[in-house]
Amino acid sequence: MALFKLAASIFLLASSPAYGFTSPTTLIARSKQISNSNNLSHHNSFFPSKIAISATTTSSSLSALPISSTIPTLDISRTIIGLLLAQKISNSGYKKQSLSKSGAISAFLVASFSLATSFRNGLTLLAFYWTSSKLTRVGSKIKGKLEEGHTEGGERGASQVFACSLIAVLCACVRRILVGNDGPLLSTSVGLLGDQLTLAYVAFFACCAGDTWASELGVLSKSKPRLIIKPWKQVPPGTNGGISFVGLAASAAGGTLMGLIHGVLVPGGIASMLPFNLPPMLGAISSAALKKEVLILSLVGFIGGFGGSLLDSVLGATIQVTYYDDVEEKIVKRSGPNAKRVGGLAFLSNEMVNVVSTALSALIAALTARSLLSIM
């Protein structure tokens, strides 16, 4: 229970502003102060089905803590809203069979932490999951005939949820702790770090969306896909490493949408599009800054979606095995009497391929941040 309280305390700290560097030692020390406080004795559970926290009682409880001055009401409110929204979405996914029980708990955790860092981080993550769930249901009957184990809701477990979110959420939390509030590109006072983490976050979900959109829509293409490392060779739909025009177009569209969403939702971005002025604390950024934000992040999204999908396909064609059953005429998960290997090596699972491709996409975006920021 003490460990759980400590984790909950770190969660609250991650959602509080931290302008400048906060060392891990200081962070843990502050977390222990919170977890040992009697004021939090009645708020020791973040389990989705047991959230019953009110903004008023939480604010009053935290006001007596030594670090209360570092956690403004806005951050506390956003954290609580994030917890409630994450609970609703994870429960909905479980009921609609787009998430297994472990997947629902995992989705609740990553959504909560992402929303705690900033609304746009959380909404970008939720946009990826929402679009992916919707596309999984498109042509589900056809997909069931082409791929073994396909269900109408595309039920995802914990490993799939974490493979398509954990690294990005860690980037968001690190940025929140080391840099501070989310904001436009080129606006932080700690050099390039904040922008690198923002671009890594976008590139990660662009790669995830690109791969998912390509898989869910490409398999429905009327023309047979071709193996990416042997483009002259046609392969059965659903083969790892198979690409088609429909799939490539979908990957570019999915990645670009992630970048566009993240750009438009920059703090102050929507406010700049309103025909009236808001109070200073909710003030808009300039139209030029918004335009640059949208263009850069859309470009990162396009590259992450299209390039990340190609990278995922190369990995799938080489180090992820694919079996095809001649009798059932569909892709199957393992070899059998009628199943033959049509590509790849049994080295990495689908989840591990996703982890590698998304991690590399995020890393490349971070390392090329200076160049990306200078082209607009």
mmCIF file of C-alpha atoms in Angstrom:
data_model
loop_
_atom_site.group_PDB
_atom_site.id
_atom_site.type_symbol
_atom_site.label_atom_id
_atom_site.label_comp_id
_atom_site.label_asym_id
_atom_site.label_seq_id
_atom_site.Cartn_x
_atom_site.Cartn_y
_atom_site.Cartn_z
ATOM 1 C CA MET A 1 0.000 0.000 0.000
ATOM 2 C CA ALA A 2 2.877 2.355 0.787
ATOM 3 C CA LEU A 3 4.342 1.687 -2.663
ATOM 4 C CA PHE A 4 0.953 2.357 -4.265
ATOM 5 C CA LYS A 5 0.661 5.667 -2.391
ATOM 6 C CA LEU A 6 4.148 6.620 -3.550
ATOM 7 C CA ALA A 7 3.203 5.903 -7.162
ATOM 8 C CA ALA A 8 0.042 7.973 -6.771
ATOM 9 C CA SER A 9 2.068 10.823 -5.319
ATOM 10 C CA ILE A 10 4.491 10.775 -8.236
ATOM 11 C CA PHE A 11 1.458 10.850 -10.531
ATOM 12 C CA LEU A 12 0.277 14.086 -8.909
ATOM 13 C CA LEU A 13 3.775 15.550 -9.078
ATOM 14 C CA ALA A 14 4.043 14.701 -12.749
ATOM 15 C CA SER A 15 0.913 16.755 -13.356
ATOM 16 C CA SER A 16 2.200 19.740 -11.400
ATOM 17 C CA PRO A 17 4.374 22.451 -12.979
ATOM 18 C CA ALA A 18 8.114 21.979 -12.679
ATOM 19 C CA TYR A 19 9.846 24.918 -14.245
ATOM 20 C CA GLY A 20 13.438 23.886 -14.464
ATOM 21 C CA PHE A 21 15.163 20.671 -13.427
ATOM 22 C CA THR A 22 13.810 18.579 -10.570
ATOM 23 C CA SER A 23 16.176 15.811 -9.528
ATOM 24 C CA PRO A 24 14.830 12.280 -8.984
ATOM 25 C CA THR A 25 15.946 12.447 -5.344
ATOM 26 C CA THR A 26 13.917 15.596 -4.743
ATOM 27 C CA LEU A 27 10.954 14.153 -6.622
ATOM 28 C CA ILE A 28 10.921 10.975 -4.551
ATOM 29 C CA ALA A 29 11.360 12.938 -1.317
ATOM 30 C CA ARG A 30 8.389 15.124 -2.196
ATOM 31 C CA SER A 31 6.394 12.050 -3.157
ATOM 32 C CA LYS A 32 7.043 10.480 0.250
ATOM 33 C CA GLN A 33 5.871 13.676 1.925
ATOM 34 C CA ILE A 34 2.587 13.407 0.060
ATOM 35 C CA SER A 35 2.124 9.664 0.575
ATOM 36 C CA ASN A 36 2.787 9.969 4.329
ATOM 37 C CA SER A 37 0.375 12.853 4.775
ATOM 38 C CA ASN A 38 -2.836 12.136 6.594
ATOM 39 C CA ASN A 39 -4.576 14.482 4.213
ATOM 40 C CA LEU A 40 -4.365 11.798 1.505
ATOM 41 C CA SER A 41 -5.433 8.890 3.708
ATOM 42 C CA HIS A 42 -8.845 8.741 2.046
ATOM 43 C CA HIS A 43 -7.509 8.990 -1.495
ATOM 44 C CA ASN A 44 -5.327 5.902 -1.766
ATOM 45 C CA SER A 45 -6.821 4.239 -4.824
ATOM 46 C CA PHE A 46 -6.750 5.160 -8.497
ATOM 47 C CA PHE A 47 -8.381 1.912 -9.657
ATOM 48 C CA PRO A 48 -10.839 2.758 -12.467
ATOM 49 C CA SER A 49 -13.947 1.441 -10.752
ATOM 50 C CA LYS A 50 -13.231 3.159 -7.440
ATOM 51 C CA ILE A 51 -12.573 6.768 -8.424
ATOM 52 C CA ALA A 52 -14.599 9.045 -6.215
ATOM 53 C CA ILE A 53 -12.473 12.152 -5.864
ATOM 54 C CA SER A 54 -13.910 15.642 -5.783
ATOM 55 C CA ALA A 55 -11.974 18.683 -6.917
ATOM 56 C CA THR A 56 -12.940 20.578 -3.762
ATOM 57 C CA THR A 57 -11.762 17.996 -1.222
ATOM 58 C CA THR A 58 -8.592 17.255 -3.167
ATOM 59 C CA SER A 59 -7.659 20.921 -3.433
ATOM 60 C CA SER A 60 -8.284 21.526 0.281
ATOM 61 C CA SER A 61 -6.340 18.421 1.261
ATOM 62 C CA LEU A 62 -3.333 19.345 -0.855
ATOM 63 C CA SER A 63 -3.319 22.911 0.417
ATOM 64 C CA ALA A 64 -1.879 21.754 3.727
ATOM 65 C CA LEU A 65 1.049 19.925 2.126
ATOM 66 C CA PRO A 66 4.555 21.395 1.936
ATOM 67 C CA ILE A 67 4.460 21.452 -1.892
ATOM 68 C CA SER A 68 0.929 22.829 -2.249
ATOM 69 C CA SER A 69 2.282 26.043 -3.750
ATOM 70 C CA THR A 70 3.664 24.076 -6.715
ATOM 71 C CA ILE A 71 0.347 22.454 -7.668
ATOM 72 C CA PRO A 72 -2.145 25.051 -8.978
ATOM 73 C CA THR A 73 -5.851 24.346 -9.105
ATOM 74 C CA LEU A 74 -5.797 24.069 -12.898
ATOM 75 C CA ASP A 75 -3.337 21.156 -12.780
ATOM 76 C CA ILE A 76 -5.308 19.370 -10.059
ATOM 77 C CA SER A 77 -8.527 19.832 -12.020
ATOM 78 C CA ARG A 78 -6.937 18.511 -15.202
ATOM 79 C CA THR A 79 -5.574 15.484 -13.353
ATOM 80 C CA ILE A 80 -8.997 14.673 -11.901
ATOM 81 C CA ILE A 81 -10.694 15.168 -15.272
ATOM 82 C CA GLY A 82 -8.045 12.939 -16.819
ATOM 83 C CA LEU A 83 -8.689 10.175 -14.309
ATOM 84 C CA LEU A 84 -12.427 10.291 -14.850
ATOM 85 C CA LEU A 85 -12.131 10.475 -18.636
ATOM 86 C CA ALA A 86 -9.619 7.626 -18.698
ATOM 87 C CA GLN A 87 -11.946 5.542 -16.550
ATOM 88 C CA LYS A 88 -14.890 6.147 -18.869
ATOM 89 C CA ILE A 89 -12.931 5.370 -22.018
ATOM 90 C CA SER A 90 -11.252 2.226 -20.674
ATOM 91 C CA ASN A 91 -14.564 0.887 -19.377
ATOM 92 C CA SER A 92 -16.223 1.674 -22.718
ATOM 93 C CA GLY A 93 -13.447 -0.122 -24.594
ATOM 94 C CA TYR A 94 -13.852 -3.150 -22.377
ATOM 95 C CA LYS A 95 -17.628 -3.261 -22.880
ATOM 96 C CA LYS A 96 -17.265 -2.908 -26.661
ATOM 97 C CA GLN A 97 -14.606 -5.654 -26.685
ATOM 98 C CA SER A 98 -11.954 -3.404 -28.195
ATOM 99 C CA LEU A 99 -9.983 -3.946 -24.961
ATOM 100 C CA SER A 100 -9.498 -7.027 -22.811
ATOM 101 C CA LYS A 101 -9.584 -6.648 -19.025
ATOM 102 C CA SER A 102 -5.796 -6.229 -18.854
ATOM 103 C CA GLY A 103 -5.962 -3.917 -21.855
ATOM 104 C CA ALA A 104 -8.594 -1.745 -20.177
ATOM 105 C CA ILE A 105 -6.501 -1.355 -17.019
ATOM 106 C CA SER A 106 -3.417 -0.553 -19.099
ATOM 107 C CA ALA A 107 -5.355 1.954 -21.209
ATOM 108 C CA PHE A 108 -6.632 3.632 -18.033
ATOM 109 C CA LEU A 109 -3.076 4.031 -16.734
ATOM 110 C CA VAL A 110 -1.485 5.447 -19.877
ATOM 111 C CA ALA A 111 -4.457 7.728 -20.615
ATOM 112 C CA SER A 112 -4.458 9.065 -17.048
ATOM 113 C CA PHE A 113 -0.766 9.900 -17.052
ATOM 114 C CA SER A 114 -0.901 11.377 -20.538
ATOM 115 C CA LEU A 115 -3.868 13.620 -19.689
ATOM 116 C CA ALA A 116 -2.147 14.624 -16.452
ATOM 117 C CA THR A 117 0.797 16.056 -18.398
ATOM 118 C CA SER A 118 -1.410 18.133 -20.708
ATOM 119 C CA PHE A 119 -4.789 17.979 -22.374
ATOM 120 C CA ARG A 120 -3.322 17.858 -25.869
ATOM 121 C CA ASN A 121 -1.056 14.946 -24.987
ATOM 122 C CA GLY A 122 -4.022 13.017 -23.684
ATOM 123 C CA LEU A 123 -6.291 13.929 -26.583
ATOM 124 C CA THR A 124 -3.649 12.916 -29.135
ATOM 125 C CA LEU A 125 -3.348 9.520 -27.464
ATOM 126 C CA LEU A 126 -7.137 9.143 -27.318
ATOM 127 C CA ALA A 127 -7.438 10.158 -30.989
ATOM 128 C CA PHE A 128 -5.081 7.335 -31.903
ATOM 129 C CA TYR A 129 -7.009 4.755 -29.898
ATOM 130 C CA TRP A 130 -10.401 5.983 -31.078
ATOM 131 C CA THR A 131 -9.500 5.956 -34.782
ATOM 132 C CA SER A 132 -7.763 2.591 -34.447
ATOM 133 C CA SER A 133 -10.804 1.036 -32.779
ATOM 134 C CA LYS A 134 -13.119 2.403 -35.453
ATOM 135 C CA LEU A 135 -10.932 1.183 -38.320
ATOM 136 C CA THR A 136 -10.637 -2.267 -36.751
ATOM 137 C CA ARG A 137 -14.389 -2.681 -37.235
ATOM 138 C CA VAL A 138 -14.245 -1.663 -40.899
ATOM 139 C CA GLY A 139 -14.617 -4.789 -43.035
ATOM 140 C CA SER A 140 -14.404 -7.023 -39.966
ATOM 141 C CA LYS A 141 -16.097 -9.939 -41.745
ATOM 142 C CA ILE A 142 -13.550 -9.848 -44.558
ATOM 143 C CA LYS A 143 -10.679 -9.553 -42.080
ATOM 144 C CA GLY A 144 -12.015 -12.564 -40.167
ATOM 145 C CA LYS A 145 -11.690 -14.635 -43.338
ATOM 146 C CA LEU A 146 -8.136 -13.409 -43.998
ATOM 147 C CA GLU A 147 -6.568 -13.454 -40.513
ATOM 148 C CA GLU A 148 -6.798 -15.984 -37.702
ATOM 149 C CA GLY A 149 -8.091 -14.687 -34.377
ATOM 150 C CA HIS A 150 -9.555 -11.465 -35.757
ATOM 151 C CA THR A 151 -12.557 -10.281 -33.726
ATOM 152 C CA GLU A 152 -15.071 -7.593 -34.612
ATOM 153 C CA GLY A 153 -13.861 -5.278 -31.870
ATOM 154 C CA GLY A 154 -10.199 -6.147 -32.345
ATOM 155 C CA GLU A 155 -9.763 -6.837 -28.622
ATOM 156 C CA ARG A 156 -6.355 -5.545 -27.488
ATOM 157 C CA GLY A 157 -4.500 -6.727 -24.409
ATOM 158 C CA ALA A 158 -2.034 -5.017 -22.085
ATOM 159 C CA SER A 159 1.001 -5.847 -24.221
ATOM 160 C CA GLN A 160 -0.560 -4.217 -27.287
ATOM 161 C CA VAL A 161 -1.669 -1.146 -25.330
ATOM 162 C CA PHE A 162 1.747 -0.601 -23.760
ATOM 163 C CA ALA A 163 3.568 -1.297 -27.044
ATOM 164 C CA CYS A 164 1.581 1.523 -28.655
ATOM 165 C CA SER A 165 1.752 4.104 -25.866
ATOM 166 C CA LEU A 166 4.234 3.557 -23.037
ATOM 167 C CA ILE A 167 7.333 5.178 -24.573
ATOM 168 C CA ALA A 168 5.375 8.263 -25.631
ATOM 169 C CA VAL A 169 3.755 8.641 -22.212
ATOM 170 C CA LEU A 170 7.181 8.417 -20.592
ATOM 171 C CA CYS A 171 8.362 11.200 -22.922
ATOM 172 C CA ALA A 172 5.377 13.324 -21.871
ATOM 173 C CA CYS A 173 6.044 12.742 -18.162
ATOM 174 C CA VAL A 174 9.760 13.512 -18.518
ATOM 175 C CA ARG A 175 8.955 16.725 -20.368
ATOM 176 C CA ARG A 176 6.452 17.735 -17.695
ATOM 177 C CA ILE A 177 8.909 17.123 -14.872
ATOM 178 C CA LEU A 178 12.068 18.548 -16.437
ATOM 179 C CA VAL A 179 10.656 21.312 -18.653
ATOM 180 C CA GLY A 180 7.288 22.326 -17.214
ATOM 181 C CA ASN A 181 3.948 23.219 -18.771
ATOM 182 C CA ASP A 182 3.145 22.142 -22.294
ATOM 183 C CA GLY A 183 3.462 24.937 -24.814
ATOM 184 C CA PRO A 184 4.333 25.905 -28.386
ATOM 185 C CA LEU A 185 7.578 24.824 -30.003
ATOM 186 C CA LEU A 186 10.597 27.084 -29.429
ATOM 187 C CA SER A 187 8.982 28.520 -26.286
ATOM 188 C CA THR A 188 10.863 26.753 -23.468
ATOM 189 C CA SER A 189 13.750 28.232 -21.515
ATOM 190 C CA VAL A 190 15.733 24.992 -21.245
ATOM 191 C CA GLY A 191 16.985 24.793 -24.786
ATOM 192 C CA LEU A 192 15.966 22.083 -27.199
ATOM 193 C CA LEU A 193 14.893 19.393 -24.718
ATOM 194 C CA GLY A 194 11.213 20.327 -24.533
ATOM 195 C CA ASP A 195 10.834 20.441 -28.313
ATOM 196 C CA GLN A 196 12.701 17.159 -28.732
ATOM 197 C CA LEU A 197 10.308 15.402 -26.368
ATOM 198 C CA THR A 198 7.289 16.982 -28.074
ATOM 199 C CA LEU A 199 8.448 15.839 -31.506
ATOM 200 C CA ALA A 200 9.246 12.373 -30.138
ATOM 201 C CA TYR A 201 5.723 12.149 -28.702
ATOM 202 C CA VAL A 202 4.127 13.078 -32.022
ATOM 203 C CA ALA A 203 6.403 10.811 -34.076
ATOM 204 C CA PHE A 204 5.626 7.884 -31.785
ATOM 205 C CA PHE A 205 1.864 8.107 -32.200
ATOM 206 C CA ALA A 206 2.242 8.962 -35.889
ATOM 207 C CA CYS A 207 4.126 5.697 -36.347
ATOM 208 C CA CYS A 208 1.502 3.812 -34.339
ATOM 209 C CA ALA A 209 -1.342 5.350 -36.328
ATOM 210 C CA GLY A 210 0.447 4.838 -39.631
ATOM 211 C CA ASP A 211 1.049 1.149 -38.941
ATOM 212 C CA THR A 212 -2.474 0.565 -37.591
ATOM 213 C CA TRP A 213 -4.261 2.424 -40.378
ATOM 214 C CA ALA A 214 -2.139 0.639 -42.991
ATOM 215 C CA SER A 215 -2.887 -2.762 -41.452
ATOM 216 C CA GLU A 216 -6.607 -2.192 -40.996
ATOM 217 C CA LEU A 217 -7.265 -0.647 -44.416
ATOM 218 C CA GLY A 218 -4.482 -2.150 -46.507
ATOM 219 C CA VAL A 219 -5.725 -5.684 -45.884
ATOM 220 C CA LEU A 220 -8.986 -4.699 -47.605
ATOM 221 C CA SER A 221 -7.212 -3.617 -50.793
ATOM 222 C CA LYS A 222 -8.532 -5.347 -53.927
ATOM 223 C CA SER A 223 -4.984 -5.796 -55.222
ATOM 224 C CA LYS A 224 -2.644 -8.273 -53.536
ATOM 225 C CA PRO A 225 0.090 -6.702 -51.397
ATOM 226 C CA ARG A 226 3.750 -7.030 -52.307
ATOM 227 C CA LEU A 227 6.557 -7.926 -49.941
ATOM 228 C CA ILE A 228 8.480 -4.757 -49.125
ATOM 229 C CA ILE A 229 11.908 -6.400 -49.377
ATOM 230 C CA LYS A 230 10.896 -8.208 -52.609
ATOM 231 C CA PRO A 231 8.454 -5.845 -54.336
ATOM 232 C CA TRP A 232 8.102 -8.188 -57.309
ATOM 233 C CA LYS A 233 6.632 -10.885 -55.038
ATOM 234 C CA GLN A 234 2.918 -10.891 -54.233
ATOM 235 C CA VAL A 235 1.901 -12.182 -50.787
ATOM 236 C CA PRO A 236 -1.443 -13.020 -49.122
ATOM 237 C CA PRO A 237 -3.302 -10.077 -47.499
ATOM 238 C CA GLY A 238 -2.272 -9.708 -43.866
ATOM 239 C CA THR A 239 1.292 -10.941 -44.416
ATOM 240 C CA ASN A 240 3.822 -9.168 -42.224
ATOM 241 C CA GLY A 241 5.887 -6.912 -44.454
ATOM 242 C CA GLY A 242 3.274 -6.761 -47.196
ATOM 243 C CA ILE A 243 2.520 -3.309 -48.592
ATOM 244 C CA SER A 244 -0.091 -1.888 -50.928
ATOM 245 C CA PHE A 245 -0.950 1.538 -52.298
ATOM 246 C CA VAL A 246 -4.028 1.685 -50.059
ATOM 247 C CA GLY A 247 -1.963 0.769 -47.007
ATOM 248 C CA LEU A 248 0.766 3.329 -47.742
ATOM 249 C CA ALA A 249 -1.782 6.092 -48.314
ATOM 250 C CA ALA A 250 -3.528 5.159 -45.068
ATOM 251 C CA SER A 251 -0.246 5.232 -43.133
ATOM 252 C CA ALA A 252 0.546 8.738 -44.396
ATOM 253 C CA ALA A 253 -2.977 9.937 -43.571
ATOM 254 C CA GLY A 254 -2.960 8.436 -40.080
ATOM 255 C CA GLY A 255 0.405 9.910 -39.155
ATOM 256 C CA THR A 256 -0.457 13.335 -40.563
ATOM 257 C CA LEU A 257 -3.715 13.395 -38.593
ATOM 258 C CA MET A 258 -1.848 12.744 -35.333
ATOM 259 C CA GLY A 259 0.516 15.647 -36.039
ATOM 260 C CA LEU A 260 -2.345 17.913 -37.096
ATOM 261 C CA ILE A 261 -4.321 17.184 -33.930
ATOM 262 C CA HIS A 262 -1.309 17.780 -31.693
ATOM 263 C CA GLY A 263 -0.530 21.035 -33.513
ATOM 264 C CA VAL A 264 -4.042 22.497 -33.393
ATOM 265 C CA LEU A 265 -4.441 21.590 -29.719
ATOM 266 C CA VAL A 266 -1.298 23.467 -28.633
ATOM 267 C CA PRO A 267 -2.115 25.606 -25.559
ATOM 268 C CA GLY A 268 -3.424 28.903 -26.903
ATOM 269 C CA GLY A 269 -3.946 27.498 -30.375
ATOM 270 C CA ILE A 270 -7.722 27.184 -30.407
ATOM 271 C CA ALA A 271 -7.974 30.503 -28.581
ATOM 272 C CA SER A 272 -6.134 32.194 -31.462
ATOM 273 C CA MET A 273 -8.878 31.074 -33.851
ATOM 274 C CA LEU A 274 -11.699 32.649 -31.831
ATOM 275 C CA PRO A 275 -13.182 35.972 -33.014
ATOM 276 C CA PHE A 276 -12.852 37.504 -29.541
ATOM 277 C CA ASN A 277 -10.090 37.971 -26.970
ATOM 278 C CA LEU A 278 -9.769 35.783 -23.899
ATOM 279 C CA PRO A 279 -8.380 36.687 -20.448
ATOM 280 C CA PRO A 280 -4.548 36.760 -20.292
ATOM 281 C CA MET A 281 -4.341 33.414 -18.453
ATOM 282 C CA LEU A 282 -6.192 31.803 -21.365
ATOM 283 C CA GLY A 283 -4.604 33.998 -23.995
ATOM 284 C CA ALA A 284 -4.019 32.955 -27.577
ATOM 285 C CA ILE A 285 -0.690 32.444 -29.277
ATOM 286 C CA SER A 286 -0.028 34.385 -32.459
ATOM 287 C CA SER A 287 -1.427 33.098 -35.730
ATOM 288 C CA ALA A 288 2.129 32.776 -37.050
ATOM 289 C CA ALA A 289 3.114 30.594 -34.081
ATOM 290 C CA LEU A 290 0.026 28.422 -34.543
ATOM 291 C CA LYS A 291 0.703 28.032 -38.258
ATOM 292 C CA LYS A 292 4.296 26.994 -37.595
ATOM 293 C CA GLU A 293 3.211 24.562 -34.881
ATOM 294 C CA VAL A 294 0.652 22.897 -37.142
ATOM 295 C CA LEU A 295 2.961 22.719 -40.156
ATOM 296 C CA ILE A 296 5.938 21.294 -38.269
ATOM 297 C CA LEU A 297 3.938 18.731 -36.321
ATOM 298 C CA SER A 298 1.929 17.725 -39.403
ATOM 299 C CA LEU A 299 5.207 17.169 -41.245
ATOM 300 C CA VAL A 300 6.579 15.125 -38.350
ATOM 301 C CA GLY A 301 3.316 13.186 -38.333
ATOM 302 C CA PHE A 302 3.519 12.505 -42.071
ATOM 303 C CA ILE A 303 7.133 11.324 -41.863
ATOM 304 C CA GLY A 304 6.448 9.309 -38.711
ATOM 305 C CA GLY A 305 3.334 7.691 -40.179
ATOM 306 C CA PHE A 306 4.639 6.927 -43.649
ATOM 307 C CA GLY A 307 8.273 6.251 -42.723
ATOM 308 C CA GLY A 308 7.395 4.434 -39.520
ATOM 309 C CA SER A 309 5.009 2.153 -41.378
ATOM 310 C CA LEU A 310 7.713 1.301 -43.930
ATOM 311 C CA LEU A 311 10.153 0.583 -41.099
ATOM 312 C CA ASP A 312 7.570 -1.627 -39.394
ATOM 313 C CA SER A 313 7.009 -3.463 -42.673
ATOM 314 C CA VAL A 314 10.737 -4.072 -43.168
ATOM 315 C CA LEU A 315 11.002 -5.474 -39.653
ATOM 316 C CA GLY A 316 7.871 -7.551 -40.195
ATOM 317 C CA ALA A 317 9.228 -8.996 -43.418
ATOM 318 C CA THR A 318 12.586 -9.951 -41.925
ATOM 319 C CA ILE A 319 12.412 -10.737 -38.216
ATOM 320 C CA GLN A 320 8.697 -11.483 -37.701
ATOM 321 C CA VAL A 321 7.450 -14.789 -39.032
ATOM 322 C CA THR A 322 4.219 -15.173 -41.028
ATOM 323 C CA TYR A 323 2.362 -18.459 -41.585
ATOM 324 C CA TYR A 324 -0.323 -19.119 -44.185
ATOM 325 C CA ASP A 325 -2.836 -21.971 -44.003
ATOM 326 C CA ASP A 326 -3.564 -23.339 -47.486
ATOM 327 C CA VAL A 327 -6.755 -25.107 -46.401
ATOM 328 C CA GLU A 328 -8.376 -22.216 -44.511
ATOM 329 C CA GLU A 329 -6.789 -19.712 -46.899
ATOM 330 C CA LYS A 330 -5.861 -17.250 -44.182
ATOM 331 C CA ILE A 331 -2.886 -15.942 -42.195
ATOM 332 C CA VAL A 332 -2.416 -17.960 -38.981
ATOM 333 C CA LYS A 333 -0.372 -17.319 -35.869
ATOM 334 C CA ARG A 334 1.677 -20.526 -35.786
ATOM 335 C CA SER A 335 2.814 -23.386 -37.988
ATOM 336 C CA GLY A 336 0.693 -26.500 -38.439
ATOM 337 C CA PRO A 337 -0.044 -29.425 -40.765
ATOM 338 C CA ASN A 338 -1.461 -27.122 -43.444
ATOM 339 C CA ALA A 339 0.372 -23.913 -42.502
ATOM 340 C CA LYS A 340 3.590 -22.877 -44.186
ATOM 341 C CA ARG A 341 5.967 -20.016 -43.559
ATOM 342 C CA VAL A 342 5.570 -17.337 -46.208
ATOM 343 C CA GLY A 343 8.008 -14.795 -44.789
ATOM 344 C CA GLY A 344 10.194 -13.592 -41.943
ATOM 345 C CA LEU A 345 11.980 -15.266 -39.072
ATOM 346 C CA ALA A 346 10.509 -16.181 -35.698
ATOM 347 C CA PHE A 347 12.597 -13.581 -33.880
ATOM 348 C CA LEU A 348 10.204 -10.855 -32.660
ATOM 349 C CA SER A 349 6.488 -10.825 -31.896
ATOM 350 C CA ASN A 350 4.152 -8.256 -33.440
ATOM 351 C CA GLU A 351 4.206 -6.213 -30.224
ATOM 352 C CA MET A 352 8.014 -6.165 -30.133
ATOM 353 C CA VAL A 353 8.171 -5.071 -33.767
ATOM 354 C CA ASN A 354 5.834 -2.214 -32.863
ATOM 355 C CA VAL A 355 8.040 -1.259 -29.919
ATOM 356 C CA VAL A 356 11.173 -1.170 -32.065
ATOM 357 C CA SER A 357 9.628 0.797 -34.942
ATOM 358 C CA THR A 358 7.889 3.359 -32.717
ATOM 359 C CA ALA A 359 10.941 3.806 -30.487
ATOM 360 C CA LEU A 360 13.171 4.413 -33.509
ATOM 361 C CA SER A 361 10.658 6.863 -34.977
ATOM 362 C CA ALA A 362 10.542 8.826 -31.719
ATOM 363 C CA LEU A 363 14.344 8.768 -31.400
ATOM 364 C CA ILE A 364 14.900 9.979 -34.968
ATOM 365 C CA ALA A 365 12.414 12.817 -34.467
ATOM 366 C CA ALA A 366 14.187 13.891 -31.274
ATOM 367 C CA LEU A 367 17.649 13.746 -32.847
ATOM 368 C CA THR A 368 16.572 15.743 -35.906
ATOM 369 C CA ALA A 369 14.535 18.281 -33.936
ATOM 370 C CA ARG A 370 16.878 21.192 -34.643
ATOM 371 C CA SER A 371 16.688 20.609 -38.392
ATOM 372 C CA LEU A 372 12.924 20.117 -38.340
ATOM 373 C CA LEU A 373 12.382 23.325 -36.374
ATOM 374 C CA SER A 374 14.535 25.364 -38.752
ATOM 375 C CA ILE A 375 12.800 24.444 -42.005
ATOM 376 C CA MET A 376 9.628 26.451 -41.372
#
